[in-house]
JSON list of C-alpha atoms in Angstrom, two decimals:
[
{"chain": "A", "resi": 1, "resn": "MET", "atom": "CA", "xyz": [0.00, 0.00, 0.00]},
{"chain": "A", "resi": 2, "resn": "THR", "atom": "CA", "xyz": [1.41, 3.37, -1.01]},
{"chain": "A", "resi": 3, "resn": "TYR", "atom": "CA", "xyz": [1.46, 6.19, 1.51]},
{"chain": "A", "resi": 4, "resn": "SER", "atom": "CA", "xyz": [-0.52, 9.26, 0.49]},
{"chain": "A", "resi": 5, "resn": "THR", "atom": "CA", "xyz": [-1.18, 12.44, 2.42]},
{"chain": "A", "resi": 6, "resn": "GLU", "atom": "CA", "xyz": [-4.54, 12.53, 0.67]},
{"chain": "A", "resi": 7, "resn": "THR", "atom": "CA", "xyz": [-5.67, 9.15, 1.98]},
{"chain": "A", "resi": 8, "resn": "SER", "atom": "CA", "xyz": [-8.01, 9.49, 4.95]},
{"chain": "A", "resi": 9, "resn": "THR", "atom": "CA", "xyz": [-6.57, 6.35, 6.56]},
{"chain": "A", "resi": 10, "resn": "TYR", "atom": "CA", "xyz": [-3.32, 8.22, 7.11]},
{"chain": "A", "resi": 11, "resn": "SER", "atom": "CA", "xyz": [-4.53, 11.80, 7.48]},
{"chain": "A", "resi": 12, "resn": "ASP", "atom": "CA", "xyz": [-6.19, 11.37, 10.87]},
{"chain": "A", "resi": 13, "resn": "ILE", "atom": "CA", "xyz": [-4.35, 11.74, 14.17]},
{"chain": "A", "resi": 14, "resn": "TRP", "atom": "CA", "xyz": [-5.37, 8.55, 15.97]},
{"chain": "A", "resi": 15, "resn": "ALA", "atom": "CA", "xyz": [-1.81, 7.71, 16.96]},
{"chain": "A", "resi": 16, "resn": "ALA", "atom": "CA", "xyz": [-1.48, 10.89, 19.00]},
{"chain": "A", "resi": 17, "resn": "THR", "atom": "CA", "xyz": [-4.95, 11.25, 20.48]},
{"chain": "A", "resi": 18, "resn": "THR", "atom": "CA", "xyz": [-6.64, 7.90, 21.14]},
{"chain": "A", "resi": 19, "resn": "ASP", "atom": "CA", "xyz": [-6.19, 5.49, 24.06]},
{"chain": "A", "resi": 20, "resn": "LEU", "atom": "CA", "xyz": [-3.31, 3.00, 23.98]},
{"chain": "A", "resi": 21, "resn": "THR", "atom": "CA", "xyz": [-5.56, -0.04, 23.50]},
{"chain": "A", "resi": 22, "resn": "THR", "atom": "CA", "xyz": [-6.92, 1.47, 20.29]},
{"chain": "A", "resi": 23, "resn": "VAL", "atom": "CA", "xyz": [-3.48, 2.63, 19.21]},
{"chain": "A", "resi": 24, "resn": "ARG", "atom": "CA", "xyz": [-2.15, -0.92, 19.66]},
{"chain": "A", "resi": 25, "resn": "GLN", "atom": "CA", "xyz": [-4.91, -2.37, 17.46]},
{"chain": "A", "resi": 26, "resn": "LYS", "atom": "CA", "xyz": [-4.42, 0.24, 14.75]},
{"chain": "A", "resi": 27, "resn": "LEU", "atom": "CA", "xyz": [-0.65, -0.31, 14.82]},
{"chain": "A", "resi": 28, "resn": "LEU", "atom": "CA", "xyz": [-1.20, -4.03, 14.34]},
{"chain": "A", "resi": 29, "resn": "ASP", "atom": "CA", "xyz": [-3.37, -3.21, 11.33]},
{"chain": "A", "resi": 30, "resn": "LEU", "atom": "CA", "xyz": [-0.60, -1.04, 9.90]},
{"chain": "A", "resi": 31, "resn": "PHE", "atom": "CA", "xyz": [1.82, -3.95, 10.19]},
{"chain": "A", "resi": 32, "resn": "CYS", "atom": "CA", "xyz": [-0.66, -6.15, 8.35]},
{"chain": "A", "resi": 33, "resn": "GLN", "atom": "CA", "xyz": [-1.23, -3.56, 5.61]},
{"chain": "A", "resi": 34, "resn": "LEU", "atom": "CA", "xyz": [2.30, -2.29, 5.09]},
{"chain": "A", "resi": 35, "resn": "ALA", "atom": "CA", "xyz": [4.95, -4.59, 6.56]},
{"chain": "A", "resi": 36, "resn": "TYR", "atom": "CA", "xyz": [3.84, -8.23, 6.34]},
{"chain": "A", "resi": 37, "resn": "GLN", "atom": "CA", "xyz": [4.45, -10.22, 3.14]},
{"chain": "A", "resi": 38, "resn": "GLU", "atom": "CA", "xyz": [4.21, -13.90, 2.31]},
{"chain": "A", "resi": 39, "resn": "GLY", "atom": "CA", "xyz": [6.55, -15.69, -0.12]},
{"chain": "A", "resi": 40, "resn": "ASP", "atom": "CA", "xyz": [10.06, -17.15, -0.03]},
{"chain": "A", "resi": 41, "resn": "PHE", "atom": "CA", "xyz": [12.57, -15.00, 1.85]},
{"chain": "A", "resi": 42, "resn": "VAL", "atom": "CA", "xyz": [16.06, -15.23, 3.35]},
{"chain": "A", "resi": 43, "resn": "LEU", "atom": "CA", "xyz": [16.30, -13.41, 6.69]},
{"chain": "A", "resi": 44, "resn": "SER", "atom": "CA", "xyz": [19.26, -11.50, 8.13]},
{"chain": "A", "resi": 45, "resn": "SER", "atom": "CA", "xyz": [19.88, -14.54, 10.35]},
{"chain": "A", "resi": 46, "resn": "GLY", "atom": "CA", "xyz": [20.39, -16.65, 7.20]},
{"chain": "A", "resi": 47, "resn": "GLN", "atom": "CA", "xyz": [17.22, -18.64, 7.82]},
{"chain": "A", "resi": 48, "resn": "ARG", "atom": "CA", "xyz": [14.64, -19.11, 5.07]},
{"chain": "A", "resi": 49, "resn": "SER", "atom": "CA", "xyz": [11.08, -18.03, 5.78]},
{"chain": "A", "resi": 50, "resn": "SER", "atom": "CA", "xyz": [7.67, -18.20, 4.15]},
{"chain": "A", "resi": 51, "resn": "TYR", "atom": "CA", "xyz": [6.96, -14.65, 5.31]},
{"chain": "A", "resi": 52, "resn": "TYR", "atom": "CA", "xyz": [8.82, -11.37, 5.82]},
{"chain": "A", "resi": 53, "resn": "ILE", "atom": "CA", "xyz": [8.15, -8.37, 8.04]},
{"chain": "A", "resi": 54, "resn": "ASN", "atom": "CA", "xyz": [9.62, -5.09, 6.81]},
{"chain": "A", "resi": 55, "resn": "GLY", "atom": "CA", "xyz": [9.25, -3.17, 10.04]},
{"chain": "A", "resi": 56, "resn": "LYS", "atom": "CA", "xyz": [10.59, 0.08, 8.62]},
{"chain": "A", "resi": 57, "resn": "GLN", "atom": "CA", "xyz": [7.44, 0.40, 6.50]},
{"chain": "A", "resi": 58, "resn": "VAL", "atom": "CA", "xyz": [5.68, 1.08, 9.81]},
{"chain": "A", "resi": 59, "resn": "THR", "atom": "CA", "xyz": [8.35, 2.64, 12.03]},
{"chain": "A", "resi": 60, "resn": "LEU", "atom": "CA", "xyz": [9.12, 5.28, 9.38]},
{"chain": "A", "resi": 61, "resn": "HIS", "atom": "CA", "xyz": [5.43, 5.92, 8.72]},
{"chain": "A", "resi": 62, "resn": "PRO", "atom": "CA", "xyz": [4.14, 9.08, 10.49]},
{"chain": "A", "resi": 63, "resn": "GLN", "atom": "CA", "xyz": [1.27, 7.49, 12.42]},
{"chain": "A", "resi": 64, "resn": "GLY", "atom": "CA", "xyz": [3.27, 4.31, 12.88]},
{"chain": "A", "resi": 65, "resn": "ALA", "atom": "CA", "xyz": [6.19, 6.15, 14.45]},
{"chain": "A", "resi": 66, "resn": "VAL", "atom": "CA", "xyz": [3.97, 8.01, 16.93]},
{"chain": "A", "resi": 67, "resn": "ALA", "atom": "CA", "xyz": [2.14, 4.80, 17.83]},
{"chain": "A", "resi": 68, "resn": "VAL", "atom": "CA", "xyz": [5.41, 2.92, 18.33]},
{"chain": "A", "resi": 69, "resn": "GLY", "atom": "CA", "xyz": [6.77, 5.72, 20.48]},
{"chain": "A", "resi": 70, "resn": "ARG", "atom": "CA", "xyz": [3.69, 5.86, 22.72]},
{"chain": "A", "resi": 71, "resn": "LEU", "atom": "CA", "xyz": [3.29, 2.12, 23.13]},
{"chain": "A", "resi": 72, "resn": "LEU", "atom": "CA", "xyz": [6.93, 1.28, 23.79]},
{"chain": "A", "resi": 73, "resn": "LEU", "atom": "CA", "xyz": [7.31, 4.20, 26.19]},
{"chain": "A", "resi": 74, "resn": "SER", "atom": "CA", "xyz": [4.44, 2.76, 28.22]},
{"chain": "A", "resi": 75, "resn": "MET", "atom": "CA", "xyz": [6.27, -0.59, 28.42]},
{"chain": "A", "resi": 76, "resn": "LEU", "atom": "CA", "xyz": [9.58, 0.77, 29.74]},
{"chain": "A", "resi": 77, "resn": "PRO", "atom": "CA", "xyz": [10.55, 0.06, 33.36]},
{"chain": "A", "resi": 78, "resn": "GLU", "atom": "CA", "xyz": [10.25, 3.10, 35.63]},
{"chain": "A", "resi": 79, "resn": "ASN", "atom": "CA", "xyz": [14.02, 3.28, 36.17]},
{"chain": "A", "resi": 80, "resn": "THR", "atom": "CA", "xyz": [14.82, 3.55, 32.45]},
{"chain": "A", "resi": 81, "resn": "GLN", "atom": "CA", "xyz": [17.29, 6.37, 31.71]},
{"chain": "A", "resi": 82, "resn": "ALA", "atom": "CA", "xyz": [17.71, 5.86, 27.95]},
{"chain": "A", "resi": 83, "resn": "VAL", "atom": "CA", "xyz": [16.67, 3.65, 25.04]},
{"chain": "A", "resi": 84, "resn": "ALA", "atom": "CA", "xyz": [19.04, 2.12, 22.51]},
{"chain": "A", "resi": 85, "resn": "GLY", "atom": "CA", "xyz": [19.14, -0.24, 19.56]},
{"chain": "A", "resi": 86, "resn": "LEU", "atom": "CA", "xyz": [21.32, -1.70, 16.83]},
{"chain": "A", "resi": 87, "resn": "THR", "atom": "CA", "xyz": [21.30, 0.18, 13.53]},
{"chain": "A", "resi": 88, "resn": "LEU", "atom": "CA", "xyz": [19.37, 0.15, 11.19]},
{"chain": "A", "resi": 89, "resn": "GLY", "atom": "CA", "xyz": [16.10, -1.42, 12.26]},
{"chain": "A", "resi": 90, "resn": "ALA", "atom": "CA", "xyz": [16.04, 0.16, 15.71]},
{"chain": "A", "resi": 91, "resn": "ASP", "atom": "CA", "xyz": [17.02, 3.69, 14.62]},
{"chain": "A", "resi": 92, "resn": "PRO", "atom": "CA", "xyz": [13.49, 5.02, 13.98]},
{"chain": "A", "resi": 93, "resn": "ILE", "atom": "CA", "xyz": [12.16, 3.18, 17.04]},
{"chain": "A", "resi": 94, "resn": "VAL", "atom": "CA", "xyz": [14.54, 4.67, 19.60]},
{"chain": "A", "resi": 95, "resn": "SER", "atom": "CA", "xyz": [14.09, 8.09, 17.99]},
{"chain": "A", "resi": 96, "resn": "ALA", "atom": "CA", "xyz": [10.28, 7.83, 18.17]},
{"chain": "A", "resi": 97, "resn": "VAL", "atom": "CA", "xyz": [10.34, 6.79, 21.83]},
{"chain": "A", "resi": 98, "resn": "SER", "atom": "CA", "xyz": [12.73, 9.61, 22.70]},
{"chain": "A", "resi": 99, "resn": "VAL", "atom": "CA", "xyz": [10.60, 12.25, 20.97]},
{"chain": "A", "resi": 100, "resn": "VAL", "atom": "CA", "xyz": [7.33, 10.99, 22.48]},
{"chain": "A", "resi": 101, "resn": "SER", "atom": "CA", "xyz": [8.95, 10.83, 25.94]},
{"chain": "A", "resi": 102, "resn": "VAL", "atom": "CA", "xyz": [9.30, 14.62, 25.95]},
{"chain": "A", "resi": 103, "resn": "TYR", "atom": "CA", "xyz": [5.55, 15.10, 25.44]},
{"chain": "A", "resi": 104, "resn": "GLU", "atom": "CA", "xyz": [4.86, 12.59, 28.21]},
{"chain": "A", "resi": 105, "resn": "ASN", "atom": "CA", "xyz": [7.07, 14.58, 30.59]},
{"chain": "A", "resi": 106, "resn": "ARG", "atom": "CA", "xyz": [9.51, 11.67, 30.81]},
{"chain": "A", "resi": 107, "resn": "PRO", "atom": "CA", "xyz": [12.41, 12.74, 28.57]},
{"chain": "A", "resi": 108, "resn": "LEU", "atom": "CA", "xyz": [14.69, 9.87, 27.58]},
{"chain": "A", "resi": 109, "resn": "PRO", "atom": "CA", "xyz": [17.73, 10.12, 25.30]},
{"chain": "A", "resi": 110, "resn": "ALA", "atom": "CA", "xyz": [18.23, 7.66, 22.44]},
{"chain": "A", "resi": 111, "resn": "LEU", "atom": "CA", "xyz": [21.40, 5.77, 21.59]},
{"chain": "A", "resi": 112, "resn": "ILE", "atom": "CA", "xyz": [22.21, 4.09, 18.28]},
{"chain": "A", "resi": 113, "resn": "ILE", "atom": "CA", "xyz": [24.64, 1.16, 18.24]},
{"chain": "A", "resi": 114, "resn": "ARG", "atom": "CA", "xyz": [26.80, 0.79, 15.16]},
{"chain": "A", "resi": 115, "resn": "LYS", "atom": "CA", "xyz": [27.45, -2.67, 13.74]},
{"chain": "A", "resi": 116, "resn": "GLU", "atom": "CA", "xyz": [31.09, -1.70, 13.26]},
{"chain": "A", "resi": 117, "resn": "ALA", "atom": "CA", "xyz": [33.07, 0.98, 15.06]},
{"chain": "A", "resi": 118, "resn": "LYS", "atom": "CA", "xyz": [33.12, 4.38, 13.36]},
{"chain": "A", "resi": 119, "resn": "GLY", "atom": "CA", "xyz": [36.15, 4.55, 11.10]},
{"chain": "A", "resi": 120, "resn": "HIS", "atom": "CA", "xyz": [37.08, 8.12, 12.02]},
{"chain": "A", "resi": 121, "resn": "GLY", "atom": "CA", "xyz": [36.89, 10.65, 14.83]},
{"chain": "A", "resi": 122, "resn": "THR", "atom": "CA", "xyz": [36.13, 8.93, 18.15]},
{"chain": "A", "resi": 123, "resn": "MET", "atom": "CA", "xyz": [35.99, 5.43, 16.57]},
{"chain": "A", "resi": 124, "resn": "ALA", "atom": "CA", "xyz": [32.86, 4.88, 18.67]},
{"chain": "A", "resi": 125, "resn": "TYR", "atom": "CA", "xyz": [30.33, 2.05, 18.53]},
{"chain": "A", "resi": 126, "resn": "ILE", "atom": "CA", "xyz": [27.66, 4.09, 20.31]},
{"chain": "A", "resi": 127, "resn": "GLU", "atom": "CA", "xyz": [26.13, 7.31, 18.96]},
{"chain": "A", "resi": 128, "resn": "GLY", "atom": "CA", "xyz": [24.15, 9.67, 21.16]},
{"chain": "A", "resi": 129, "resn": "PRO", "atom": "CA", "xyz": [24.46, 11.50, 24.46]},
{"chain": "A", "resi": 130, "resn": "THR", "atom": "CA", "xyz": [27.01, 10.26, 26.99]},
{"chain": "A", "resi": 131, "resn": "LEU", "atom": "CA", "xyz": [25.19, 8.90, 30.02]},
{"chain": "A", "resi": 132, "resn": "PRO", "atom": "CA", "xyz": [26.34, 8.49, 33.62]},
{"chain": "A", "resi": 133, "resn": "GLU", "atom": "CA", "xyz": [28.25, 5.31, 34.47]},
{"chain": "A", "resi": 134, "resn": "GLY", "atom": "CA", "xyz": [25.81, 2.49, 35.18]},
{"chain": "A", "resi": 135, "resn": "ALA", "atom": "CA", "xyz": [22.80, 4.24, 33.60]},
{"chain": "A", "resi": 136, "resn": "ASN", "atom": "CA", "xyz": [19.83, 1.94, 33.00]},
{"chain": "A", "resi": 137, "resn": "VAL", "atom": "CA", "xyz": [19.34, 1.48, 29.26]},
{"chain": "A", "resi": 138, "resn": "VAL", "atom": "CA", "xyz": [16.60, -0.56, 27.56]},
{"chain": "A", "resi": 139, "resn": "VAL", "atom": "CA", "xyz": [17.37, -2.09, 24.17]},
{"chain": "A", "resi": 140, "resn": "LEU", "atom": "CA", "xyz": [14.62, -1.83, 21.54]},
{"chain": "A", "resi": 141, "resn": "GLU", "atom": "CA", "xyz": [14.23, -3.91, 18.39]},
{"chain": "A", "resi": 142, "resn": "ASP", "atom": "CA", "xyz": [11.76, -4.08, 15.53]},
{"chain": "A", "resi": 143, "resn": "VAL", "atom": "CA", "xyz": [11.57, -7.80, 14.74]},
{"chain": "A", "resi": 144, "resn": "VAL", "atom": "CA", "xyz": [13.24, -10.52, 16.82]},
{"chain": "A", "resi": 145, "resn": "THR", "atom": "CA", "xyz": [14.10, -13.86, 15.22]},
{"chain": "A", "resi": 146, "resn": "THR", "atom": "CA", "xyz": [17.17, -15.47, 16.81]},
{"chain": "A", "resi": 147, "resn": "GLY", "atom": "CA", "xyz": [17.79, -12.44, 19.03]},
{"chain": "A", "resi": 148, "resn": "GLN", "atom": "CA", "xyz": [21.40, -11.91, 18.01]},
{"chain": "A", "resi": 149, "resn": "SER", "atom": "CA", "xyz": [21.04, -8.30, 16.84]},
{"chain": "A", "resi": 150, "resn": "ALA", "atom": "CA", "xyz": [19.65, -6.96, 20.10]},
{"chain": "A", "resi": 151, "resn": "LEU", "atom": "CA", "xyz": [22.09, -9.08, 22.10]},
{"chain": "A", "resi": 152, "resn": "LYS", "atom": "CA", "xyz": [24.96, -7.43, 20.25]},
{"chain": "A", "resi": 153, "resn": "ALA", "atom": "CA", "xyz": [23.56, -4.04, 21.24]},
{"chain": "A", "resi": 154, "resn": "VAL", "atom": "CA", "xyz": [23.28, -5.19, 24.86]},
{"chain": "A", "resi": 155, "resn": "GLU", "atom": "CA", "xyz": [26.90, -6.34, 24.90]},
{"chain": "A", "resi": 156, "resn": "ARG", "atom": "CA", "xyz": [28.18, -3.08, 23.40]},
{"chain": "A", "resi": 157, "resn": "LEU", "atom": "CA", "xyz": [26.25, -1.03, 25.95]},
{"chain": "A", "resi": 158, "resn": "GLN", "atom": "CA", "xyz": [27.43, -3.14, 28.86]},
{"chain": "A", "resi": 159, "resn": "ALA", "atom": "CA", "xyz": [31.01, -2.83, 27.63]},
{"chain": "A", "resi": 160, "resn": "ALA", "atom": "CA", "xyz": [30.55, 0.96, 27.71]},
{"chain": "A", "resi": 161, "resn": "GLY", "atom": "CA", "xyz": [29.60, 0.76, 31.39]},
{"chain": "A", "resi": 162, "resn": "TYR", "atom": "CA", "xyz": [25.82, 0.92, 31.15]},
{"chain": "A", "resi": 163, "resn": "THR", "atom": "CA", "xyz": [23.32, -1.34, 32.90]},
{"chain": "A", "resi": 164, "resn": "VAL", "atom": "CA", "xyz": [21.10, -3.30, 30.50]},
{"chain": "A", "resi": 165, "resn": "ASP", "atom": "CA", "xyz": [18.68, -5.97, 31.68]},
{"chain": "A", "resi": 166, "resn": "THR", "atom": "CA", "xyz": [15.67, -5.54, 29.38]},
{"chain": "A", "resi": 167, "resn": "VAL", "atom": "CA", "xyz": [14.98, -5.98, 25.65]},
{"chain": "A", "resi": 168, "resn": "ILE", "atom": "CA", "xyz": [11.65, -4.91, 24.13]},
{"chain": "A", "resi": 169, "resn": "SER", "atom": "CA", "xyz": [10.65, -5.74, 20.56]},
{"chain": "A", "resi": 170, "resn": "LEU", "atom": "CA", "xyz": [7.78, -4.72, 18.33]},
{"chain": "A", "resi": 171, "resn": "ILE", "atom": "CA", "xyz": [7.36, -8.26, 17.00]},
{"chain": "A", "resi": 172, "resn": "ASP", "atom": "CA", "xyz": [8.63, -11.63, 18.23]},
{"chain": "A", "resi": 173, "resn": "ARG", "atom": "CA", "xyz": [8.82, -14.26, 15.49]},
{"chain": "A", "resi": 174, "resn": "LEU", "atom": "CA", "xyz": [8.93, -16.95, 18.22]},
{"chain": "A", "resi": 175, "resn": "GLN", "atom": "CA", "xyz": [12.07, -18.51, 16.77]},
{"chain": "A", "resi": 176, "resn": "GLY", "atom": "CA", "xyz": [14.45, -18.55, 19.71]},
{"chain": "A", "resi": 177, "resn": "GLY", "atom": "CA", "xyz": [15.03, -14.91, 20.58]},
{"chain": "A", "resi": 178, "resn": "ALA", "atom": "CA", "xyz": [13.19, -15.02, 23.90]},
{"chain": "A", "resi": 179, "resn": "GLU", "atom": "CA", "xyz": [15.13, -18.10, 24.96]},
{"chain": "A", "resi": 180, "resn": "LEU", "atom": "CA", "xyz": [18.44, -16.47, 24.03]},
{"chain": "A", "resi": 181, "resn": "TYR", "atom": "CA", "xyz": [17.65, -13.40, 26.13]},
{"chain": "A", "resi": 182, "resn": "GLN", "atom": "CA", "xyz": [16.59, -15.57, 29.06]},
{"chain": "A", "resi": 183, "resn": "SER", "atom": "CA", "xyz": [19.86, -17.51, 28.90]},
{"chain": "A", "resi": 184, "resn": "ALA", "atom": "CA", "xyz": [21.71, -14.17, 28.97]},
{"chain": "A", "resi": 185, "resn": "GLY", "atom": "CA", "xyz": [19.80, -13.08, 32.08]},
{"chain": "A", "resi": 186, "resn": "LEU", "atom": "CA", "xyz": [17.72, -10.49, 30.23]},
{"chain": "A", "resi": 187, "resn": "LYS", "atom": "CA", "xyz": [14.02, -9.69, 30.56]},
{"chain": "A", "resi": 188, "resn": "PHE", "atom": "CA", "xyz": [12.20, -9.75, 27.24]},
{"chain": "A", "resi": 189, "resn": "GLU", "atom": "CA", "xyz": [8.84, -8.42, 26.15]},
{"chain": "A", "resi": 190, "resn": "ALA", "atom": "CA", "xyz": [7.26, -7.99, 22.71]},
{"chain": "A", "resi": 191, "resn": "LEU", "atom": "CA", "xyz": [4.38, -5.76, 21.70]},
{"chain": "A", "resi": 192, "resn": "PHE", "atom": "CA", "xyz": [3.13, -8.42, 19.25]},
{"chain": "A", "resi": 193, "resn": "THR", "atom": "CA", "xyz": [3.99, -12.02, 18.41]},
{"chain": "A", "resi": 194, "resn": "ILE", "atom": "CA", "xyz": [3.98, -13.37, 14.88]},
{"chain": "A", "resi": 195, "resn": "THR", "atom": "CA", "xyz": [0.79, -15.23, 15.87]},
{"chain": "A", "resi": 196, "resn": "ASP", "atom": "CA", "xyz": [-0.95, -11.91, 16.60]},
{"chain": "A", "resi": 197, "resn": "LEU", "atom": "CA", "xyz": [0.15, -10.53, 13.25]},
{"chain": "A", "resi": 198, "resn": "GLN", "atom": "CA", "xyz": [-0.76, -13.55, 11.15]},
{"chain": "A", "resi": 199, "resn": "GLU", "atom": "CA", "xyz": [-4.17, -13.96, 12.78]},
{"chain": "A", "resi": 200, "resn": "ARG", "atom": "CA", "xyz": [-5.02, -10.32, 12.14]},
{"chain": "A", "resi": 201, "resn": "TYR", "atom": "CA", "xyz": [-3.63, -10.55, 8.57]},
{"chain": "A", "resi": 202, "resn": "ARG", "atom": "CA", "xyz": [-6.01, -13.45, 7.83]},
{"chain": "A", "resi": 203, "resn": "GLU", "atom": "CA", "xyz": [-8.93, -11.47, 9.30]},
{"chain": "A", "resi": 204, "resn": "VAL", "atom": "CA", "xyz": [-8.36, -8.35, 7.20]},
{"chain": "A", "resi": 205, "resn": "ASN", "atom": "CA", "xyz": [-7.56, -10.28, 4.02]}
]
């Protein structure tokens, strides 16, 4: 589905004004309409799959970004001091949560974790404000399969001296990510599972 500023579906302001239960349902519908595809795909983990979820179709969508920011902010532990994620999938997510946090009077900085250290300047893995030693950071992810991407972000943050014990994802494909996080001593929560998405996709199609 092509985004259009003239399409009423996208011109309303539900993501910013309605209750979170409604926002969650409408966000799930956006994933069904824009991000979910069925076919033959090779995932970033190397696994083959009969479906693919292009999360950036939603997280870079105006209503989608606001909805993601509001919903994930509501899921963060009270002691959260920043959100972070591995580039590229998590970039719009951590940015959305950080922006929404200001309007909710709970300002949280966002950190972006590079896959490789910057090749110039500070040679840093982590982009964003410098936080106090031991600051509590929550790692965000768009779609979790094996869990390796978010775990890499966790390890980089911990190596920088931050405290990370929670990973939150938009969608859990239920293919081992939760178990990996548990084995690493991390709490894990997902806004949706692949079951939620596929059931709704069948309903609307």
